[in-house]
Structure formats: C-alpha cells, structure tokens
C-alpha cells in the first residue's frame, strides 16, 4: 500500500479534541466536510483577499487533502496564551491559522536538545508539540542525524568506539520521547555530497568517519523501533534543478533510496528541501522523473523547506515579490500533480525571520523576500500564489493512520533498545526529566 499521510480533518478533530481544545479549532475544520477525492476543487472566480480562517493556507490545503505548514520557532510562540483562550501575539496566531503541520526550525536538532553529553533539554521542542496538539496540527521532526548543529561537546566526546551508541541512544531517547506525536521524522539529513569524491557519494561527515556508511541504516532502523507510527524520511537539498551538479546529486539520492528499500530498511519518503531561486535555472522534468521513480518503489516526496531567494541584482520590492511568487506557483503546480507528494512546507512564514536574512547568512546585504508573509504579517504575492496552486491541485485521499499508530496498542517488547557494542547496559540515556 502506498505510504502516505493521514491528513483527514477527522484526524485533526481527534487531535484537538484529545487535547480538550476543540473550541480552539477553526470552525471550518470542525465541519468535517471533505471534497470528493480525486476531484479538483472549483476555483472561485475571485480569490478571497483574506488570509485567515477559511482563506488560510491551512484551510485551502486541508480541502485538497494536502498538508501545508512551515518551520516554526517555538521560542516565539505564546503557547500558554493560546491554551488559555487565545493570544494577541501575531506570530502565534499566524502559525496556528496557517499551518496544518509544523516543524521546529532548530529546536529538535542535536545542538538544541543536547546541552551536554548526559543531558537532554526538551523544553522548546515540547512547547511546539504542545502547541500543535492545542491547534490540531501535525508535527514533523527535524532531524535525528545531521553533520551540522552538533553540540560543542560532540567533537571531543564522540569516538569510533562510542559513536554508534551515541547515535542509537539519541534517536531512542528523542524519537521515544515524542513517540506517537510525530507525523514524520527527518531521520538523516543531507548525507549525500558527490563532490566529496566517494563512489557511494556519501558526504564525509563525523557520522561516516566514526561509524561508517552503515550509520544511515542504523538511524532509520532505530527510529522505526522508537516510533513505529512516524513516517521516516531522508531529507536533502540541491536536488531540484536540471543542472549537471544537481542531476548527479539527485541520481545519488535515488540510488540511496533504492538501496535502503532493497535492504528492507524502513523509509517512507524523501524530503526535497526546495530552497529555490527567483533567478536562473528552474526545476523541471528531471525532478518530476525523480518523484515518479520514487513512487515506483513506494516512497512519497515531501516538499520540506520551501523558500525562494529573490532576484539578483535586486529590483524593486514589487518586481522581486512577483518573481518569487511565480517560482512558487510554477514549482508547486509541477510537483503537486504527482500523487505521491502529500505535503509542502515553507522554511518559515515571515520574510524577516528567514534564515536567508539572518546575520550569518545574508553576506551579500540583499534583503530576501522568500516567504508567504511580510514583516507586518501581511500576505505576500507568494501567499496568494501558494494558495491558488493548492486550490488547483487535485484532492488527495486522506490516508488511514498506519496500524499500530496508537502507542498504547504496541506490544511491550517492541521497543527493546539495541544492545549496542560498548554500551554498558544497551539502555538509552534517560532524559533529565525522566531521571
Ligand atoms: O541558539 C544560538 C544562540 O544561543 C547563539 O547566541 C547564536 C550565536 O550564533 O547562535 C544560535 O544558534 C543558531 C541557530 O540557528 C538558532 O538561531 C546557530 O548559530 C545557527 O547556525 C542556526 O542556523 C540554522 C541552520 O539550519 C543550522 O542549524 C538556521 O536557523 C536554520 O534555518 C537552518 O535550517 C537548515 C535546515 O535545518 C536543514 N536544511 C537547510 C536549512 C537552511 O540552512
């Protein structure tokens, strides 16, 4: 059966009711009506100019059986205010209104979760998951294994003798902590880099150096055991275009996906980050073929981190916004025609908060306008482009939740930590809160 996403409004209703906060859910979401499957929704002549409630990206995506969402900074969320009776905080309201699914931009990375080798700090990540429960939103986990955002202690503490145990214990503890709450995990992030010159095109990372190529399978197997309900994803960038370099990298990602599937490794989707550009070559047939090849081996494709760098040299804001909106429209129109693309997320909601504008990224001084909302929280042309494409997408069939999704129903012995060589007990390090 094609692995997909359970994205029924009933699922949202259950989620929010379970959190005892049905009243917080948008009225349209409580309605529970689903468009006829496989049909394109009639696009109203005049696209609504509003951007909230029924006019939000969340509402329009849900009506198409799609998941739209964004990367979120839980430190900016007024979760308590929202839990009380609503909040006056603009960012919190925007995230709640626009996202059917959320992902922590940084709060679930090693650097955020692991202040020291023997301590886990889930405070910010828990805040996001609690907020998502309140709002009936699904949650993506990002990410369990990456060569960036490693905590300062890692380099001196990780050795060839303990790295396998470090990785397994991290995944067991983190995926175990959120068990049953995560729609999909980016299990391994950005592990392919053909320019590093290896025949298998693996990026030369600490994980490869310390554990060997098997770290990828180990990560997926551990994640599957720690949270059987989560979809497991390999996530990467620079695989969208038909340039020589990106075609080579995309081909290697496909080979990795095929290898993992052939070896029976639990993987459900490939994340195509989709950090796009308003200028220069645009995604095309090569990406479509890639998506279709993945469908043949039962894998979905998630659009995980969409944003669009503005024109260079810069033009006027209107010209830049129009160029960015066109890329969103063309790109999503193309990929959403493929039935195994159930989710699309932007890497943030508000232009000024984009990583492309943060101090250590925007070295060329150009102010980027890559996202669906401006700094006054008003919808940009990209918002309307995203929404109109979502409206034209055919309606996806809501997927039944994968059997065993309810942790309480799982056999006790399923979650038996790996006996990892070198680990005294094979037990995962207990997060402080559980000590
Ligand atoms: O939290 C610390 C803060 O305490 C400290 O004072 C400050 C000083 O530099 O750094 C803060 O951490 C920063 C973190 O973002 C939180 O703001 C890190 O330096 C900075 O490197 C980190 O950048 C993030 C980057 O991933 C690396 O983790 C970006 O916000 C985030 O947008 C970016 O997202 C990645 C995806 O995870 C993977 N795909 C590519 C994408 C863009 O690079």
PDB file of N, CA and C in Angstrom, residues 300-357:
ATOM      1  N   UNK A 300       7.007   8.326  -0.855  1.00  0.00           N
ATOM      2  CA  UNK A 300       6.418   9.648  -1.060  1.00  0.00           C
ATOM      3  C   UNK A 300       7.541  10.682  -1.149  1.00  0.00           C
ATOM      4  N   UNK A 301       7.173  11.867  -1.586  1.00  0.00           N
ATOM      5  CA  UNK A 301       8.091  13.013  -1.590  1.00  0.00           C
ATOM      6  C   UNK A 301       7.445  14.132  -0.789  1.00  0.00           C
ATOM      7  N   UNK A 302       8.155  14.604   0.226  1.00  0.00           N
ATOM      8  CA  UNK A 302       7.686  15.768   0.988  1.00  0.00           C
ATOM      9  C   UNK A 302       8.491  16.973   0.527  1.00  0.00           C
ATOM     10  N   UNK A 303       7.804  18.084   0.268  1.00  0.00           N
ATOM     11  CA  UNK A 303       8.484  19.353  -0.009  1.00  0.00           C
ATOM     12  C   UNK A 303       8.712  19.982   1.361  1.00  0.00           C
ATOM     13  N   UNK A 304       9.943  19.947   1.852  1.00  0.00           N
ATOM     14  CA  UNK A 304      10.145  20.131   3.299  1.00  0.00           C
ATOM     15  C   UNK A 304      10.575  21.526   3.741  1.00  0.00           C
ATOM     16  N   UNK A 305      11.221  22.325   2.868  1.00  0.00           N
ATOM     17  CA  UNK A 305      11.824  23.575   3.377  1.00  0.00           C
ATOM     18  C   UNK A 305      11.749  24.702   2.335  1.00  0.00           C
ATOM     19  N   UNK A 306      10.601  24.814   1.675  1.00  0.00           N
ATOM     20  CA  UNK A 306      10.482  25.723   0.515  1.00  0.00           C
ATOM     21  C   UNK A 306      10.725  27.176   0.903  1.00  0.00           C
ATOM     22  N   UNK A 307      11.581  27.836   0.128  1.00  0.00           N
ATOM     23  CA  UNK A 307      11.673  29.293   0.138  1.00  0.00           C
ATOM     24  C   UNK A 307      12.302  29.687  -1.198  1.00  0.00           C
ATOM     25  N   UNK A 308      12.220  30.969  -1.542  1.00  0.00           N
ATOM     26  CA  UNK A 308      12.708  31.413  -2.861  1.00  0.00           C
ATOM     27  C   UNK A 308      13.569  32.646  -2.685  1.00  0.00           C
ATOM     28  N   UNK A 309      14.852  32.501  -3.026  1.00  0.00           N
ATOM     29  CA  UNK A 309      15.767  33.653  -2.948  1.00  0.00           C
ATOM     30  C   UNK A 309      15.380  34.657  -4.021  1.00  0.00           C
ATOM     31  N   UNK A 310      15.485  35.915  -3.691  1.00  0.00           N
ATOM     32  CA  UNK A 310      14.986  36.955  -4.596  1.00  0.00           C
ATOM     33  C   UNK A 310      15.960  37.185  -5.745  1.00  0.00           C
ATOM     34  N   UNK A 311      15.547  38.070  -6.632  1.00  0.00           N
ATOM     35  CA  UNK A 311      16.353  38.343  -7.834  1.00  0.00           C
ATOM     36  C   UNK A 311      17.696  38.981  -7.456  1.00  0.00           C
ATOM     37  N   UNK A 312      18.701  38.657  -8.237  1.00  0.00           N
ATOM     38  CA  UNK A 312      19.990  39.351  -8.045  1.00  0.00           C
ATOM     39  C   UNK A 312      20.442  39.844  -9.403  1.00  0.00           C
ATOM     40  N   UNK A 313      20.824  41.104  -9.647  1.00  0.00           N
ATOM     41  CA  UNK A 313      20.783  42.146  -8.607  1.00  0.00           C
ATOM     42  C   UNK A 313      19.337  42.452  -8.217  1.00  0.00           C
ATOM     43  N   UNK A 314      19.164  43.019  -7.033  1.00  0.00           N
ATOM     44  CA  UNK A 314      17.806  43.260  -6.555  1.00  0.00           C
ATOM     45  C   UNK A 314      17.066  44.242  -7.467  1.00  0.00           C
ATOM     46  N   UNK A 315      15.738  44.077  -7.507  1.00  0.00           N
ATOM     47  CA  UNK A 315      14.907  45.016  -8.278  1.00  0.00           C
ATOM     48  C   UNK A 315      14.045  45.751  -7.251  1.00  0.00           C
ATOM     49  N   UNK A 316      12.909  46.259  -7.677  1.00  0.00           N
ATOM     50  CA  UNK A 316      12.010  46.905  -6.702  1.00  0.00           C
ATOM     51  C   UNK A 316      11.261  45.807  -5.944  1.00  0.00           C
ATOM     52  N   UNK A 317      10.791  46.078  -4.737  1.00  0.00           N
ATOM     53  CA  UNK A 317      10.081  45.046  -3.962  1.00  0.00           C
ATOM     54  C   UNK A 317       8.953  44.380  -4.751  1.00  0.00           C
ATOM     55  N   UNK A 318       8.189  45.170  -5.504  1.00  0.00           N
ATOM     56  CA  UNK A 318       7.070  44.574  -6.262  1.00  0.00           C
ATOM     57  C   UNK A 318       7.579  43.575  -7.292  1.00  0.00           C
ATOM     58  N   UNK A 319       8.656  43.951  -7.984  1.00  0.00           N
ATOM     59  CA  UNK A 319       9.212  43.067  -9.018  1.00  0.00           C
ATOM     60  C   UNK A 319       9.767  41.801  -8.372  1.00  0.00           C
ATOM     61  N   UNK A 320      10.466  42.002  -7.250  1.00  0.00           N
ATOM     62  CA  UNK A 320      11.041  40.836  -6.548  1.00  0.00           C
ATOM     63  C   UNK A 320       9.923  39.915  -6.057  1.00  0.00           C
ATOM     64  N   UNK A 321       8.898  40.489  -5.443  1.00  0.00           N
ATOM     65  CA  UNK A 321       7.796  39.674  -4.915  1.00  0.00           C
ATOM     66  C   UNK A 321       7.104  38.897  -6.026  1.00  0.00           C
ATOM     67  N   UNK A 322       6.945  39.541  -7.168  1.00  0.00           N
ATOM     68  CA  UNK A 322       6.276  38.865  -8.293  1.00  0.00           C
ATOM     69  C   UNK A 322       7.137  37.704  -8.796  1.00  0.00           C
ATOM     70  N   UNK A 323       8.444  37.916  -8.828  1.00  0.00           N
ATOM     71  CA  UNK A 323       9.349  36.858  -9.303  1.00  0.00           C
ATOM     72  C   UNK A 323       9.339  35.671  -8.348  1.00  0.00           C
ATOM     73  N   UNK A 324       9.347  35.965  -7.057  1.00  0.00           N
ATOM     74  CA  UNK A 324       9.305  34.900  -6.040  1.00  0.00           C
ATOM     75  C   UNK A 324       7.982  34.139  -6.141  1.00  0.00           C
ATOM     76  N   UNK A 325       6.889  34.882  -6.268  1.00  0.00           N
ATOM     77  CA  UNK A 325       5.561  34.240  -6.341  1.00  0.00           C
ATOM     78  C   UNK A 325       5.463  33.324  -7.555  1.00  0.00           C
ATOM     79  N   UNK A 326       6.060  33.745  -8.665  1.00  0.00           N
ATOM     80  CA  UNK A 326       5.995  32.918  -9.882  1.00  0.00           C
ATOM     81  C   UNK A 326       6.721  31.596  -9.679  1.00  0.00           C
ATOM     82  N   UNK A 327       7.857  31.649  -8.977  1.00  0.00           N
ATOM     83  CA  UNK A 327       8.604  30.398  -8.745  1.00  0.00           C
ATOM     84  C   UNK A 327       7.768  29.452  -7.888  1.00  0.00           C
ATOM     85  N   UNK A 328       7.142  30.009  -6.841  1.00  0.00           N
ATOM     86  CA  UNK A 328       6.257  29.164  -6.010  1.00  0.00           C
ATOM     87  C   UNK A 328       5.150  28.547  -6.866  1.00  0.00           C
ATOM     88  N   UNK A 329       4.540  29.367  -7.690  1.00  0.00           N
ATOM     89  CA  UNK A 329       3.399  28.884  -8.497  1.00  0.00           C
ATOM     90  C   UNK A 329       3.849  27.801  -9.465  1.00  0.00           C
ATOM     91  N   UNK A 330       4.924  28.063 -10.178  1.00  0.00           N
ATOM     92  CA  UNK A 330       5.377  27.082 -11.183  1.00  0.00           C
ATOM     93  C   UNK A 330       5.833  25.785 -10.523  1.00  0.00           C
ATOM     94  N   UNK A 331       6.565  25.940  -9.413  1.00  0.00           N
ATOM     95  CA  UNK A 331       7.150  24.759  -8.760  1.00  0.00           C
ATOM     96  C   UNK A 331       6.065  23.866  -8.163  1.00  0.00           C
ATOM     97  N   UNK A 332       5.180  24.488  -7.383  1.00  0.00           N
ATOM     98  CA  UNK A 332       4.169  23.667  -6.715  1.00  0.00           C
ATOM     99  C   UNK A 332       3.182  23.092  -7.727  1.00  0.00           C
ATOM    100  N   UNK A 333       2.869  23.867  -8.774  1.00  0.00           N
ATOM    101  CA  UNK A 333       1.963  23.325  -9.804  1.00  0.00           C
ATOM    102  C   UNK A 333       2.547  22.041 -10.362  1.00  0.00           C
ATOM    103  N   UNK A 334       3.841  22.067 -10.602  1.00  0.00           N
ATOM    104  CA  UNK A 334       4.501  20.891 -11.205  1.00  0.00           C
ATOM    105  C   UNK A 334       4.498  19.713 -10.232  1.00  0.00           C
ATOM    106  N   UNK A 335       4.963  19.921  -9.023  1.00  0.00           N
ATOM    107  CA  UNK A 335       5.138  18.764  -8.118  1.00  0.00           C
ATOM    108  C   UNK A 335       3.814  18.261  -7.557  1.00  0.00           C
ATOM    109  N   UNK A 336       2.835  19.146  -7.389  1.00  0.00           N
ATOM    110  CA  UNK A 336       1.564  18.686  -6.793  1.00  0.00           C
ATOM    111  C   UNK A 336       0.712  17.905  -7.776  1.00  0.00           C
ATOM    112  N   UNK A 337       1.142  17.835  -9.030  1.00  0.00           N
ATOM    113  CA  UNK A 337       0.457  16.955  -9.984  1.00  0.00           C
ATOM    114  C   UNK A 337       0.783  15.487  -9.702  1.00  0.00           C
ATOM    115  N   UNK A 338       1.821  15.258  -8.890  1.00  0.00           N
ATOM    116  CA  UNK A 338       2.247  13.873  -8.609  1.00  0.00           C
ATOM    117  C   UNK A 338       1.539  13.379  -7.351  1.00  0.00           C
ATOM    118  N   UNK A 339       0.860  12.235  -7.438  1.00  0.00           N
ATOM    119  CA  UNK A 339       0.055  11.765  -6.300  1.00  0.00           C
ATOM    120  C   UNK A 339       0.873  11.429  -5.067  1.00  0.00           C
ATOM    121  N   UNK A 340       2.179  11.206  -5.216  1.00  0.00           N
ATOM    122  CA  UNK A 340       2.972  10.843  -4.015  1.00  0.00           C
ATOM    123  C   UNK A 340       3.662  12.056  -3.403  1.00  0.00           C
ATOM    124  N   UNK A 341       3.029  13.215  -3.576  1.00  0.00           N
ATOM    125  CA  UNK A 341       3.524  14.448  -2.921  1.00  0.00           C
ATOM    126  C   UNK A 341       2.405  14.962  -2.025  1.00  0.00           C
ATOM    127  N   UNK A 342       2.354  14.515  -0.764  1.00  0.00           N
ATOM    128  CA  UNK A 342       1.232  14.854   0.115  1.00  0.00           C
ATOM    129  C   UNK A 342       1.454  16.080   0.998  1.00  0.00           C
ATOM    130  N   UNK A 343       2.673  16.608   1.002  1.00  0.00           N
ATOM    131  CA  UNK A 343       2.923  17.695   1.964  1.00  0.00           C
ATOM    132  C   UNK A 343       3.902  18.703   1.385  1.00  0.00           C
ATOM    133  N   UNK A 344       3.671  19.976   1.712  1.00  0.00           N
ATOM    134  CA  UNK A 344       4.598  21.051   1.302  1.00  0.00           C
ATOM    135  C   UNK A 344       4.713  22.040   2.448  1.00  0.00           C
ATOM    136  N   UNK A 345       5.954  22.286   2.867  1.00  0.00           N
ATOM    137  CA  UNK A 345       6.201  23.239   3.949  1.00  0.00           C
ATOM    138  C   UNK A 345       7.147  24.327   3.473  1.00  0.00           C
ATOM    139  N   UNK A 346       6.924  25.543   3.951  1.00  0.00           N
ATOM    140  CA  UNK A 346       7.884  26.614   3.703  1.00  0.00           C
ATOM    141  C   UNK A 346       8.819  26.707   4.908  1.00  0.00           C
ATOM    142  N   UNK A 347      10.042  27.155   4.629  1.00  0.00           N
ATOM    143  CA  UNK A 347      11.007  27.209   5.733  1.00  0.00           C
ATOM    144  C   UNK A 347      10.844  28.535   6.475  1.00  0.00           C
ATOM    145  N   UNK A 348       9.719  28.589   7.186  1.00  0.00           N
ATOM    146  CA  UNK A 348       9.326  29.808   7.895  1.00  0.00           C
ATOM    147  C   UNK A 348       8.075  30.395   7.262  1.00  0.00           C
ATOM    148  N   UNK A 349       7.536  31.445   7.913  1.00  0.00           N
ATOM    149  CA  UNK A 349       6.327  32.116   7.386  1.00  0.00           C
ATOM    150  C   UNK A 349       6.599  33.575   7.044  1.00  0.00           C
ATOM    151  N   UNK A 350       7.515  34.201   7.768  1.00  0.00           N
ATOM    152  CA  UNK A 350       7.686  35.657   7.713  1.00  0.00           C
ATOM    153  C   UNK A 350       9.061  36.010   7.143  1.00  0.00           C
ATOM    154  N   UNK A 351       9.065  36.878   6.124  1.00  0.00           N
ATOM    155  CA  UNK A 351      10.302  37.194   5.397  1.00  0.00           C
ATOM    156  C   UNK A 351      11.471  37.530   6.321  1.00  0.00           C
ATOM    157  N   UNK A 352      11.228  38.445   7.265  1.00  0.00           N
ATOM    158  CA  UNK A 352      12.340  38.934   8.100  1.00  0.00           C
ATOM    159  C   UNK A 352      12.942  37.855   8.971  1.00  0.00           C
ATOM    160  N   UNK A 353      12.188  36.759   9.223  1.00  0.00           N
ATOM    161  CA  UNK A 353      12.706  35.706  10.100  1.00  0.00           C
ATOM    162  C   UNK A 353      13.433  34.627   9.308  1.00  0.00           C
ATOM    163  N   UNK A 354      13.444  34.735   7.981  1.00  0.00           N
ATOM    164  CA  UNK A 354      14.066  33.680   7.176  1.00  0.00           C
ATOM    165  C   UNK A 354      15.548  33.540   7.462  1.00  0.00           C
ATOM    166  N   UNK A 355      16.024  32.308   7.421  1.00  0.00           N
ATOM    167  CA  UNK A 355      17.472  32.060   7.592  1.00  0.00           C
ATOM    168  C   UNK A 355      18.260  32.824   6.544  1.00  0.00           C
ATOM    169  N   UNK A 356      17.597  33.116   5.411  1.00  0.00           N
ATOM    170  CA  UNK A 356      18.275  33.830   4.327  1.00  0.00           C
ATOM    171  C   UNK A 356      18.553  35.280   4.712  1.00  0.00           C
ATOM    172  N   UNK A 357      17.856  35.762   5.707  1.00  0.00           N
ATOM    173  CA  UNK A 357      18.072  37.152   6.160  1.00  0.00           C
ATOM    174  C   UNK A 357      18.787  37.223   7.494  1.00  0.00           C
TER     175      UNK A 357
END
